[in-house]
Amino acid sequence: MARIIPFKAVRPTRDKVSLLAARSYESYTALQVESRLRDNPFSFLHIVNPGFRYHKEISGEERYGLVKNRYLEFKEDGIFMQDEKPSFYIYKIVNRDGLVFNGFVGATSVQDYENNIIKKHEDTLEYREVAFKEYLKTVGFNAEAVLLTYPNNQELTDIKKLVMQNRPEYEFTTTYRDTHYLWNVDDEELLKKIQDIFKKIPSLYIADGHHRSASSYLLAKDLKEENPHHTGEEPYNFFMSYLIPESDLKIYEFNRLVKDLNGLTKQEFLIKLDEYFRIENRGMEYYKPSQVNHFSMYLDGEFYSLHLRKSKYKITNALDALDTHILYVTILNPVLGIEDLRKDKRIEYSHGKKDLAYVKTVVDSGEFAVGFGVLPVTTEEMRKIADEGFKMPPKSTYIEPKLRSGVTVYEF
């Protein structure tokens, strides 16, 4: 059963939330970061980029200490306030494409993470886990929730509908044209009801935030060892999560782009692909796969459809059936020589919102030799892989919603 608890969020005052909320730092270009830091003194980017004040790039432990200082300054200046009662928060996002996401912000258990009640489908990099753990240990807060999903549950849906009949605590639209709403839930009877419903849910699934949840788990282990009076109820035993039903999750594909054909001519490359695929030249037709185990390929000014030969490729588990894994074990690794999908500089990825026109453009430019398109992973595939204990290849999913940092902050 899943353990979810309410917490006293630190969050911006109602008049400043639209100015403070920020996308993930990595999603901005350098020019965008500079303009926001220059023109908006309330942006959360001032906290995570503390060197701006000194016109200097700062990293490592020195940066961590300055991040904490900027955060404390925002609290001292009344930009942030803290709720008096432990609460859950119902967070709704209507994005610029008209997609609607709504779920609960709460604190989830690192013990559930350890015991695989919170299930993973993606490998993490140890150095990133450790680096973020040290960051959390220094700053003492987390401002970006892990995105978790749960099987559709009518009781939780009814609670959200009931609460959302009231005026939201926040309602703001970003320059990205997404509209955000937040409702505070602090009624003790309702809090218990939400917790009791989640206790009946056997598993939660990480949709986005594998490194953040892993780092929170490592942090809890460290602080437990340092605390002789550890009880298991300390705030560090939990991490902030945004929990949405599976039906609200929007998953896009990540297309693959490879810089060269690994020394092969076009004809030699196509002949090697023929072992595992039925190949059809589609010319200038924008071919997008319509079913699993079908792939698109753009090569030398033409699109191709690649249909997996089922008689040649054997599927024995959920990972074997995953299109991004099939692409790796039949083409990317044996034919194109891509060993490490995370580190090899010959491969790059473009998420499906950029579509095949982007793939065509960058291949035609000569920056890449070939591009591959796949279908988006389904929530069912993601769940099966996690349940069977496998991990997807990196960049298998581009998942929405993408949350704003700083709207709710979890302190430990």
JSON list of C-alpha atoms in Angstrom, two decimals, residues 67-294:
[
{"chain": "A", "resi": 67, "resn": "VAL", "atom": "CA", "xyz": [21.06, 28.74, -3.31]},
{"chain": "A", "resi": 68, "resn": "LYS", "atom": "CA", "xyz": [20.13, 28.30, 0.34]},
{"chain": "A", "resi": 69, "resn": "ASN", "atom": "CA", "xyz": [20.92, 31.97, 1.02]},
{"chain": "A", "resi": 70, "resn": "ARG", "atom": "CA", "xyz": [18.72, 33.18, -1.86]},
{"chain": "A", "resi": 71, "resn": "TYR", "atom": "CA", "xyz": [15.90, 30.90, -0.68]},
{"chain": "A", "resi": 72, "resn": "LEU", "atom": "CA", "xyz": [16.10, 32.26, 2.87]},
{"chain": "A", "resi": 73, "resn": "GLU", "atom": "CA", "xyz": [16.07, 35.82, 1.49]},
{"chain": "A", "resi": 74, "resn": "PHE", "atom": "CA", "xyz": [12.85, 35.09, -0.42]},
{"chain": "A", "resi": 75, "resn": "LYS", "atom": "CA", "xyz": [11.31, 33.87, 2.85]},
{"chain": "A", "resi": 76, "resn": "GLU", "atom": "CA", "xyz": [12.61, 36.85, 4.82]},
{"chain": "A", "resi": 77, "resn": "ASP", "atom": "CA", "xyz": [11.25, 39.26, 2.21]},
{"chain": "A", "resi": 78, "resn": "GLY", "atom": "CA", "xyz": [7.77, 37.75, 2.40]},
{"chain": "A", "resi": 79, "resn": "ILE", "atom": "CA", "xyz": [7.83, 36.40, -1.15]},
{"chain": "A", "resi": 80, "resn": "PHE", "atom": "CA", "xyz": [7.35, 32.95, 0.31]},
{"chain": "A", "resi": 81, "resn": "MET", "atom": "CA", "xyz": [4.97, 32.02, 3.13]},
{"chain": "A", "resi": 82, "resn": "GLN", "atom": "CA", "xyz": [4.34, 28.69, 4.87]},
{"chain": "A", "resi": 83, "resn": "ASP", "atom": "CA", "xyz": [0.99, 27.06, 5.51]},
{"chain": "A", "resi": 84, "resn": "GLU", "atom": "CA", "xyz": [0.08, 26.66, 9.17]},
{"chain": "A", "resi": 85, "resn": "LYS", "atom": "CA", "xyz": [-1.58, 23.26, 8.74]},
{"chain": "A", "resi": 86, "resn": "PRO", "atom": "CA", "xyz": [-0.37, 20.13, 6.95]},
{"chain": "A", "resi": 87, "resn": "SER", "atom": "CA", "xyz": [-2.15, 20.04, 3.62]},
{"chain": "A", "resi": 88, "resn": "PHE", "atom": "CA", "xyz": [-2.57, 18.24, 0.36]},
{"chain": "A", "resi": 89, "resn": "TYR", "atom": "CA", "xyz": [-2.69, 20.45, -2.70]},
{"chain": "A", "resi": 90, "resn": "ILE", "atom": "CA", "xyz": [-4.84, 19.82, -5.74]},
{"chain": "A", "resi": 91, "resn": "TYR", "atom": "CA", "xyz": [-2.93, 21.13, -8.73]},
{"chain": "A", "resi": 92, "resn": "LYS", "atom": "CA", "xyz": [-4.55, 21.56, -12.15]},
{"chain": "A", "resi": 93, "resn": "ILE", "atom": "CA", "xyz": [-2.76, 22.49, -15.36]},
{"chain": "A", "resi": 94, "resn": "VAL", "atom": "CA", "xyz": [-4.41, 23.37, -18.66]},
{"chain": "A", "resi": 95, "resn": "ASN", "atom": "CA", "xyz": [-1.62, 23.56, -21.22]},
{"chain": "A", "resi": 96, "resn": "ARG", "atom": "CA", "xyz": [-1.55, 25.59, -24.39]},
{"chain": "A", "resi": 97, "resn": "ASP", "atom": "CA", "xyz": [-2.53, 22.51, -26.44]},
{"chain": "A", "resi": 98, "resn": "GLY", "atom": "CA", "xyz": [-5.73, 22.17, -24.40]},
{"chain": "A", "resi": 99, "resn": "LEU", "atom": "CA", "xyz": [-4.58, 19.13, -22.40]},
{"chain": "A", "resi": 100, "resn": "VAL", "atom": "CA", "xyz": [-5.79, 19.05, -18.79]},
{"chain": "A", "resi": 101, "resn": "PHE", "atom": "CA", "xyz": [-3.87, 17.51, -15.89]},
{"chain": "A", "resi": 102, "resn": "ASN", "atom": "CA", "xyz": [-4.97, 17.45, -12.27]},
{"chain": "A", "resi": 103, "resn": "GLY", "atom": "CA", "xyz": [-3.65, 15.62, -9.27]},
{"chain": "A", "resi": 104, "resn": "PHE", "atom": "CA", "xyz": [-2.50, 15.76, -5.66]},
{"chain": "A", "resi": 105, "resn": "VAL", "atom": "CA", "xyz": [0.70, 17.30, -4.38]},
{"chain": "A", "resi": 106, "resn": "GLY", "atom": "CA", "xyz": [1.78, 15.43, -1.27]},
{"chain": "A", "resi": 107, "resn": "ALA", "atom": "CA", "xyz": [4.78, 13.81, 0.41]},
{"chain": "A", "resi": 108, "resn": "THR", "atom": "CA", "xyz": [5.54, 10.20, -0.54]},
{"chain": "A", "resi": 109, "resn": "SER", "atom": "CA", "xyz": [7.60, 7.74, 1.43]},
{"chain": "A", "resi": 110, "resn": "VAL", "atom": "CA", "xyz": [11.25, 6.84, 0.74]},
{"chain": "A", "resi": 111, "resn": "GLN", "atom": "CA", "xyz": [10.47, 3.49, 2.37]},
{"chain": "A", "resi": 112, "resn": "ASP", "atom": "CA", "xyz": [7.89, 2.88, -0.35]},
{"chain": "A", "resi": 113, "resn": "TYR", "atom": "CA", "xyz": [10.61, 3.74, -2.87]},
{"chain": "A", "resi": 114, "resn": "GLU", "atom": "CA", "xyz": [12.99, 1.27, -1.22]},
{"chain": "A", "resi": 115, "resn": "ASN", "atom": "CA", "xyz": [10.34, -1.46, -1.06]},
{"chain": "A", "resi": 116, "resn": "ASN", "atom": "CA", "xyz": [9.36, -1.02, -4.72]},
{"chain": "A", "resi": 117, "resn": "ILE", "atom": "CA", "xyz": [5.85, 0.15, -3.90]},
{"chain": "A", "resi": 118, "resn": "ILE", "atom": "CA", "xyz": [6.96, 3.20, -5.88]},
{"chain": "A", "resi": 119, "resn": "LYS", "atom": "CA", "xyz": [8.09, 1.50, -9.07]},
{"chain": "A", "resi": 120, "resn": "LYS", "atom": "CA", "xyz": [10.76, 2.65, -11.51]},
{"chain": "A", "resi": 121, "resn": "HIS", "atom": "CA", "xyz": [11.06, 2.14, -15.25]},
{"chain": "A", "resi": 122, "resn": "GLU", "atom": "CA", "xyz": [14.23, 4.10, -15.97]},
{"chain": "A", "resi": 123, "resn": "ASP", "atom": "CA", "xyz": [17.89, 3.69, -15.02]},
{"chain": "A", "resi": 124, "resn": "THR", "atom": "CA", "xyz": [19.61, 6.51, -13.17]},
{"chain": "A", "resi": 125, "resn": "LEU", "atom": "CA", "xyz": [23.20, 7.73, -13.20]},
{"chain": "A", "resi": 126, "resn": "GLU", "atom": "CA", "xyz": [24.94, 7.37, -9.84]},
{"chain": "A", "resi": 127, "resn": "TYR", "atom": "CA", "xyz": [26.93, 10.60, -10.11]},
{"chain": "A", "resi": 128, "resn": "ARG", "atom": "CA", "xyz": [23.72, 12.58, -10.71]},
{"chain": "A", "resi": 129, "resn": "GLU", "atom": "CA", "xyz": [22.00, 10.89, -7.77]},
{"chain": "A", "resi": 130, "resn": "VAL", "atom": "CA", "xyz": [24.89, 11.72, -5.43]},
{"chain": "A", "resi": 131, "resn": "ALA", "atom": "CA", "xyz": [25.29, 15.29, -6.70]},
{"chain": "A", "resi": 132, "resn": "PHE", "atom": "CA", "xyz": [21.62, 16.08, -6.20]},
{"chain": "A", "resi": 133, "resn": "LYS", "atom": "CA", "xyz": [21.62, 14.37, -2.79]},
{"chain": "A", "resi": 134, "resn": "GLU", "atom": "CA", "xyz": [24.43, 16.71, -1.67]},
{"chain": "A", "resi": 135, "resn": "TYR", "atom": "CA", "xyz": [22.51, 19.66, -3.09]},
{"chain": "A", "resi": 136, "resn": "LEU", "atom": "CA", "xyz": [19.39, 18.69, -1.12]},
{"chain": "A", "resi": 137, "resn": "LYS", "atom": "CA", "xyz": [21.39, 18.16, 2.05]},
{"chain": "A", "resi": 138, "resn": "THR", "atom": "CA", "xyz": [22.80, 21.68, 1.84]},
{"chain": "A", "resi": 139, "resn": "VAL", "atom": "CA", "xyz": [19.73, 23.65, 0.76]},
{"chain": "A", "resi": 140, "resn": "GLY", "atom": "CA", "xyz": [17.22, 21.78, 2.94]},
{"chain": "A", "resi": 141, "resn": "PHE", "atom": "CA", "xyz": [14.29, 22.00, 0.52]},
{"chain": "A", "resi": 142, "resn": "ASN", "atom": "CA", "xyz": [12.89, 20.53, -2.68]},
{"chain": "A", "resi": 143, "resn": "ALA", "atom": "CA", "xyz": [10.97, 22.76, -5.05]},
{"chain": "A", "resi": 144, "resn": "GLU", "atom": "CA", "xyz": [10.24, 20.39, -7.94]},
{"chain": "A", "resi": 145, "resn": "ALA", "atom": "CA", "xyz": [7.87, 17.49, -7.36]},
{"chain": "A", "resi": 146, "resn": "VAL", "atom": "CA", "xyz": [8.44, 13.98, -8.67]},
{"chain": "A", "resi": 147, "resn": "LEU", "atom": "CA", "xyz": [5.67, 13.05, -11.11]},
{"chain": "A", "resi": 148, "resn": "LEU", "atom": "CA", "xyz": [3.95, 9.84, -9.99]},
{"chain": "A", "resi": 149, "resn": "THR", "atom": "CA", "xyz": [1.00, 8.07, -11.56]},
{"chain": "A", "resi": 150, "resn": "TYR", "atom": "CA", "xyz": [-1.59, 5.71, -10.14]},
{"chain": "A", "resi": 151, "resn": "PRO", "atom": "CA", "xyz": [-4.38, 3.56, -11.64]},
{"chain": "A", "resi": 152, "resn": "ASN", "atom": "CA", "xyz": [-7.54, 5.56, -12.27]},
{"chain": "A", "resi": 153, "resn": "ASN", "atom": "CA", "xyz": [-9.53, 5.84, -9.05]},
{"chain": "A", "resi": 154, "resn": "GLN", "atom": "CA", "xyz": [-13.07, 7.22, -8.98]},
{"chain": "A", "resi": 155, "resn": "GLU", "atom": "CA", "xyz": [-12.95, 8.11, -5.26]},
{"chain": "A", "resi": 156, "resn": "LEU", "atom": "CA", "xyz": [-9.93, 10.35, -5.78]},
{"chain": "A", "resi": 157, "resn": "THR", "atom": "CA", "xyz": [-11.51, 11.87, -8.88]},
{"chain": "A", "resi": 158, "resn": "ASP", "atom": "CA", "xyz": [-14.65, 12.70, -6.90]},
{"chain": "A", "resi": 159, "resn": "ILE", "atom": "CA", "xyz": [-12.59, 14.40, -4.17]},
{"chain": "A", "resi": 160, "resn": "LYS", "atom": "CA", "xyz": [-10.81, 16.54, -6.74]},
{"chain": "A", "resi": 161, "resn": "LYS", "atom": "CA", "xyz": [-14.11, 17.54, -8.33]},
{"chain": "A", "resi": 162, "resn": "LEU", "atom": "CA", "xyz": [-15.54, 18.45, -4.92]},
{"chain": "A", "resi": 163, "resn": "VAL", "atom": "CA", "xyz": [-12.57, 20.62, -3.93]},
{"chain": "A", "resi": 164, "resn": "MET", "atom": "CA", "xyz": [-12.33, 22.29, -7.34]},
{"chain": "A", "resi": 165, "resn": "GLN", "atom": "CA", "xyz": [-15.84, 23.68, -6.95]},
{"chain": "A", "resi": 166, "resn": "ASN", "atom": "CA", "xyz": [-14.28, 26.26, -4.62]},
{"chain": "A", "resi": 167, "resn": "ARG", "atom": "CA", "xyz": [-12.19, 29.24, -5.59]},
{"chain": "A", "resi": 168, "resn": "PRO", "atom": "CA", "xyz": [-8.55, 28.17, -6.17]},
{"chain": "A", "resi": 169, "resn": "GLU", "atom": "CA", "xyz": [-5.78, 29.59, -4.03]},
{"chain": "A", "resi": 170, "resn": "TYR", "atom": "CA", "xyz": [-3.83, 30.23, -7.24]},
{"chain": "A", "resi": 171, "resn": "GLU", "atom": "CA", "xyz": [-4.95, 30.84, -10.80]},
{"chain": "A", "resi": 172, "resn": "PHE", "atom": "CA", "xyz": [-2.34, 32.15, -13.20]},
{"chain": "A", "resi": 173, "resn": "THR", "atom": "CA", "xyz": [-1.29, 31.86, -16.82]},
{"chain": "A", "resi": 174, "resn": "THR", "atom": "CA", "xyz": [2.37, 31.74, -17.78]},
{"chain": "A", "resi": 175, "resn": "THR", "atom": "CA", "xyz": [4.08, 33.29, -20.78]},
{"chain": "A", "resi": 176, "resn": "TYR", "atom": "CA", "xyz": [4.22, 29.71, -22.07]},
{"chain": "A", "resi": 177, "resn": "ARG", "atom": "CA", "xyz": [0.38, 29.94, -22.22]},
{"chain": "A", "resi": 178, "resn": "ASP", "atom": "CA", "xyz": [-0.25, 27.23, -19.65]},
{"chain": "A", "resi": 179, "resn": "THR", "atom": "CA", "xyz": [-2.84, 28.01, -16.96]},
{"chain": "A", "resi": 180, "resn": "HIS", "atom": "CA", "xyz": [-2.18, 26.73, -13.44]},
{"chain": "A", "resi": 181, "resn": "TYR", "atom": "CA", "xyz": [-4.62, 26.31, -10.54]},
{"chain": "A", "resi": 182, "resn": "LEU", "atom": "CA", "xyz": [-3.95, 25.27, -6.94]},
{"chain": "A", "resi": 183, "resn": "TRP", "atom": "CA", "xyz": [-6.39, 24.37, -4.18]},
{"chain": "A", "resi": 184, "resn": "ASN", "atom": "CA", "xyz": [-5.31, 23.94, -0.55]},
{"chain": "A", "resi": 185, "resn": "VAL", "atom": "CA", "xyz": [-6.84, 20.91, 1.23]},
{"chain": "A", "resi": 186, "resn": "ASP", "atom": "CA", "xyz": [-6.36, 21.07, 5.02]},
{"chain": "A", "resi": 187, "resn": "ASP", "atom": "CA", "xyz": [-9.65, 19.65, 6.35]},
{"chain": "A", "resi": 188, "resn": "GLU", "atom": "CA", "xyz": [-8.58, 16.81, 8.65]},
{"chain": "A", "resi": 189, "resn": "GLU", "atom": "CA", "xyz": [-11.42, 14.49, 7.67]},
{"chain": "A", "resi": 190, "resn": "LEU", "atom": "CA", "xyz": [-10.70, 14.94, 3.97]},
{"chain": "A", "resi": 191, "resn": "LEU", "atom": "CA", "xyz": [-6.96, 14.54, 4.50]},
{"chain": "A", "resi": 192, "resn": "LYS", "atom": "CA", "xyz": [-7.54, 11.20, 6.22]},
{"chain": "A", "resi": 193, "resn": "LYS", "atom": "CA", "xyz": [-9.88, 10.07, 3.47]},
{"chain": "A", "resi": 194, "resn": "ILE", "atom": "CA", "xyz": [-7.28, 10.82, 0.78]},
{"chain": "A", "resi": 195, "resn": "GLN", "atom": "CA", "xyz": [-4.60, 8.96, 2.73]},
{"chain": "A", "resi": 196, "resn": "ASP", "atom": "CA", "xyz": [-6.87, 5.97, 3.30]},
{"chain": "A", "resi": 197, "resn": "ILE", "atom": "CA", "xyz": [-7.68, 5.72, -0.41]},
{"chain": "A", "resi": 198, "resn": "PHE", "atom": "CA", "xyz": [-3.99, 5.79, -1.35]},
{"chain": "A", "resi": 199, "resn": "LYS", "atom": "CA", "xyz": [-3.33, 3.05, 1.22]},
{"chain": "A", "resi": 200, "resn": "LYS", "atom": "CA", "xyz": [-5.53, 0.77, -0.89]},
{"chain": "A", "resi": 201, "resn": "ILE", "atom": "CA", "xyz": [-3.42, 1.40, -4.01]},
{"chain": "A", "resi": 202, "resn": "PRO", "atom": "CA", "xyz": [-0.76, -1.34, -4.21]},
{"chain": "A", "resi": 203, "resn": "SER", "atom": "CA", "xyz": [1.75, 0.52, -6.42]},
{"chain": "A", "resi": 204, "resn": "LEU", "atom": "CA", "xyz": [2.66, 3.97, -7.68]},
{"chain": "A", "resi": 205, "resn": "TYR", "atom": "CA", "xyz": [4.77, 4.51, -10.79]},
{"chain": "A", "resi": 206, "resn": "ILE", "atom": "CA", "xyz": [7.42, 7.15, -11.40]},
{"chain": "A", "resi": 207, "resn": "ALA", "atom": "CA", "xyz": [6.56, 8.95, -14.63]},
{"chain": "A", "resi": 208, "resn": "ASP", "atom": "CA", "xyz": [9.18, 11.70, -14.37]},
{"chain": "A", "resi": 209, "resn": "GLY", "atom": "CA", "xyz": [11.79, 12.33, -11.69]},
{"chain": "A", "resi": 210, "resn": "HIS", "atom": "CA", "xyz": [13.77, 9.11, -11.29]},
{"chain": "A", "resi": 211, "resn": "HIS", "atom": "CA", "xyz": [16.95, 10.97, -10.28]},
{"chain": "A", "resi": 212, "resn": "ARG", "atom": "CA", "xyz": [15.11, 13.24, -7.85]},
{"chain": "A", "resi": 213, "resn": "SER", "atom": "CA", "xyz": [13.42, 10.34, -6.08]},
{"chain": "A", "resi": 214, "resn": "ALA", "atom": "CA", "xyz": [16.67, 8.32, -5.97]},
{"chain": "A", "resi": 215, "resn": "SER", "atom": "CA", "xyz": [18.50, 11.33, -4.49]},
{"chain": "A", "resi": 216, "resn": "SER", "atom": "CA", "xyz": [15.81, 11.79, -1.86]},
{"chain": "A", "resi": 217, "resn": "TYR", "atom": "CA", "xyz": [16.18, 8.14, -0.91]},
{"chain": "A", "resi": 218, "resn": "LEU", "atom": "CA", "xyz": [19.98, 8.52, -0.55]},
{"chain": "A", "resi": 219, "resn": "LEU", "atom": "CA", "xyz": [19.50, 11.68, 1.50]},
{"chain": "A", "resi": 220, "resn": "ALA", "atom": "CA", "xyz": [17.15, 9.87, 3.89]},
{"chain": "A", "resi": 221, "resn": "LYS", "atom": "CA", "xyz": [19.72, 7.11, 4.39]},
{"chain": "A", "resi": 222, "resn": "ASP", "atom": "CA", "xyz": [22.42, 9.67, 5.21]},
{"chain": "A", "resi": 223, "resn": "LEU", "atom": "CA", "xyz": [20.29, 11.66, 7.62]},
{"chain": "A", "resi": 224, "resn": "LYS", "atom": "CA", "xyz": [19.01, 8.52, 9.32]},
{"chain": "A", "resi": 225, "resn": "GLU", "atom": "CA", "xyz": [22.60, 7.50, 10.09]},
{"chain": "A", "resi": 226, "resn": "GLU", "atom": "CA", "xyz": [23.35, 10.98, 11.42]},
{"chain": "A", "resi": 227, "resn": "ASN", "atom": "CA", "xyz": [20.26, 11.10, 13.66]},
{"chain": "A", "resi": 228, "resn": "PRO", "atom": "CA", "xyz": [20.52, 8.94, 16.82]},
{"chain": "A", "resi": 229, "resn": "HIS", "atom": "CA", "xyz": [16.83, 9.65, 17.54]},
{"chain": "A", "resi": 230, "resn": "HIS", "atom": "CA", "xyz": [15.53, 8.67, 14.11]},
{"chain": "A", "resi": 231, "resn": "THR", "atom": "CA", "xyz": [11.84, 7.67, 14.18]},
{"chain": "A", "resi": 232, "resn": "GLY", "atom": "CA", "xyz": [10.98, 7.32, 10.48]},
{"chain": "A", "resi": 233, "resn": "GLU", "atom": "CA", "xyz": [8.53, 10.24, 10.67]},
{"chain": "A", "resi": 234, "resn": "GLU", "atom": "CA", "xyz": [11.05, 13.02, 10.06]},
{"chain": "A", "resi": 235, "resn": "PRO", "atom": "CA", "xyz": [10.42, 15.12, 6.93]},
{"chain": "A", "resi": 236, "resn": "TYR", "atom": "CA", "xyz": [13.55, 13.69, 5.27]},
{"chain": "A", "resi": 237, "resn": "ASN", "atom": "CA", "xyz": [11.79, 10.31, 5.12]},
{"chain": "A", "resi": 238, "resn": "PHE", "atom": "CA", "xyz": [9.46, 11.71, 2.45]},
{"chain": "A", "resi": 239, "resn": "PHE", "atom": "CA", "xyz": [9.76, 13.56, -0.84]},
{"chain": "A", "resi": 240, "resn": "MET", "atom": "CA", "xyz": [7.35, 15.88, -2.61]},
{"chain": "A", "resi": 241, "resn": "SER", "atom": "CA", "xyz": [5.36, 14.30, -5.42]},
{"chain": "A", "resi": 242, "resn": "TYR", "atom": "CA", "xyz": [2.62, 15.24, -7.86]},
{"chain": "A", "resi": 243, "resn": "LEU", "atom": "CA", "xyz": [0.29, 12.26, -8.19]},
{"chain": "A", "resi": 244, "resn": "ILE", "atom": "CA", "xyz": [-1.99, 12.03, -11.22]},
{"chain": "A", "resi": 245, "resn": "PRO", "atom": "CA", "xyz": [-4.15, 9.21, -12.61]},
{"chain": "A", "resi": 246, "resn": "GLU", "atom": "CA", "xyz": [-2.81, 7.20, -15.54]},
{"chain": "A", "resi": 247, "resn": "SER", "atom": "CA", "xyz": [-5.46, 8.61, -17.87]},
{"chain": "A", "resi": 248, "resn": "ASP", "atom": "CA", "xyz": [-4.12, 12.14, -17.34]},
{"chain": "A", "resi": 249, "resn": "LEU", "atom": "CA", "xyz": [-0.57, 11.24, -18.33]},
{"chain": "A", "resi": 250, "resn": "LYS", "atom": "CA", "xyz": [0.51, 12.37, -21.81]},
{"chain": "A", "resi": 251, "resn": "ILE", "atom": "CA", "xyz": [3.45, 10.45, -23.25]},
{"chain": "A", "resi": 252, "resn": "TYR", "atom": "CA", "xyz": [5.32, 11.52, -26.37]},
{"chain": "A", "resi": 253, "resn": "GLU", "atom": "CA", "xyz": [7.99, 9.57, -28.18]},
{"chain": "A", "resi": 254, "resn": "PHE", "atom": "CA", "xyz": [11.67, 10.45, -28.44]},
{"chain": "A", "resi": 255, "resn": "ASN", "atom": "CA", "xyz": [12.96, 10.13, -32.00]},
{"chain": "A", "resi": 256, "resn": "ARG", "atom": "CA", "xyz": [16.57, 9.03, -32.55]},
{"chain": "A", "resi": 257, "resn": "LEU", "atom": "CA", "xyz": [19.14, 10.92, -34.65]},
{"chain": "A", "resi": 258, "resn": "VAL", "atom": "CA", "xyz": [22.54, 9.42, -35.55]},
{"chain": "A", "resi": 259, "resn": "LYS", "atom": "CA", "xyz": [25.42, 11.41, -36.98]},
{"chain": "A", "resi": 260, "resn": "ASP", "atom": "CA", "xyz": [26.88, 8.74, -39.33]},
{"chain": "A", "resi": 261, "resn": "LEU", "atom": "CA", "xyz": [26.31, 5.24, -40.71]},
{"chain": "A", "resi": 262, "resn": "ASN", "atom": "CA", "xyz": [29.28, 3.73, -38.88]},
{"chain": "A", "resi": 263, "resn": "GLY", "atom": "CA", "xyz": [31.38, 3.52, -42.07]},
{"chain": "A", "resi": 264, "resn": "LEU", "atom": "CA", "xyz": [28.67, 1.86, -44.16]},
{"chain": "A", "resi": 265, "resn": "THR", "atom": "CA", "xyz": [27.36, 3.02, -47.50]},
{"chain": "A", "resi": 266, "resn": "LYS", "atom": "CA", "xyz": [23.63, 3.65, -47.81]},
{"chain": "A", "resi": 267, "resn": "GLN", "atom": "CA", "xyz": [23.17, 0.35, -49.68]},
{"chain": "A", "resi": 268, "resn": "GLU", "atom": "CA", "xyz": [25.22, -1.65, -47.16]},
{"chain": "A", "resi": 269, "resn": "PHE", "atom": "CA", "xyz": [23.23, -0.11, -44.32]},
{"chain": "A", "resi": 270, "resn": "LEU", "atom": "CA", "xyz": [19.87, -0.99, -45.90]},
{"chain": "A", "resi": 271, "resn": "ILE", "atom": "CA", "xyz": [20.99, -4.56, -46.57]},
{"chain": "A", "resi": 272, "resn": "LYS", "atom": "CA", "xyz": [21.93, -5.02, -42.88]},
{"chain": "A", "resi": 273, "resn": "LEU", "atom": "CA", "xyz": [18.53, -3.67, -41.82]},
{"chain": "A", "resi": 274, "resn": "ASP", "atom": "CA", "xyz": [16.80, -6.18, -44.09]},
{"chain": "A", "resi": 275, "resn": "GLU", "atom": "CA", "xyz": [17.72, -8.98, -41.68]},
{"chain": "A", "resi": 276, "resn": "TYR", "atom": "CA", "xyz": [15.20, -7.81, -39.08]},
{"chain": "A", "resi": 277, "resn": "PHE", "atom": "CA", "xyz": [12.85, -5.53, -41.04]},
{"chain": "A", "resi": 278, "resn": "ARG", "atom": "CA", "xyz": [10.63, -5.38, -44.06]},
{"chain": "A", "resi": 279, "resn": "ILE", "atom": "CA", "xyz": [11.72, -2.13, -45.68]},
{"chain": "A", "resi": 280, "resn": "GLU", "atom": "CA", "xyz": [9.59, 0.06, -47.94]},
{"chain": "A", "resi": 281, "resn": "ASN", "atom": "CA", "xyz": [10.82, 3.28, -49.54]},
{"chain": "A", "resi": 282, "resn": "ARG", "atom": "CA", "xyz": [8.14, 5.94, -48.98]},
{"chain": "A", "resi": 283, "resn": "GLY", "atom": "CA", "xyz": [9.94, 8.69, -50.89]},
{"chain": "A", "resi": 284, "resn": "MET", "atom": "CA", "xyz": [8.92, 12.15, -49.65]},
{"chain": "A", "resi": 285, "resn": "GLU", "atom": "CA", "xyz": [5.83, 10.84, -47.83]},
{"chain": "A", "resi": 286, "resn": "TYR", "atom": "CA", "xyz": [6.01, 11.71, -44.14]},
{"chain": "A", "resi": 287, "resn": "TYR", "atom": "CA", "xyz": [5.70, 8.21, -42.75]},
{"chain": "A", "resi": 288, "resn": "LYS", "atom": "CA", "xyz": [4.83, 7.93, -39.06]},
{"chain": "A", "resi": 289, "resn": "PRO", "atom": "CA", "xyz": [4.44, 4.49, -37.43]},
{"chain": "A", "resi": 290, "resn": "SER", "atom": "CA", "xyz": [0.83, 3.54, -36.72]},
{"chain": "A", "resi": 291, "resn": "GLN", "atom": "CA", "xyz": [1.39, 0.38, -34.67]},
{"chain": "A", "resi": 292, "resn": "VAL", "atom": "CA", "xyz": [3.94, -1.17, -32.33]},
{"chain": "A", "resi": 293, "resn": "ASN", "atom": "CA", "xyz": [7.07, -2.75, -33.84]},
{"chain": "A", "resi": 294, "resn": "HIS", "atom": "CA", "xyz": [6.82, -0.43, -36.85]}
]
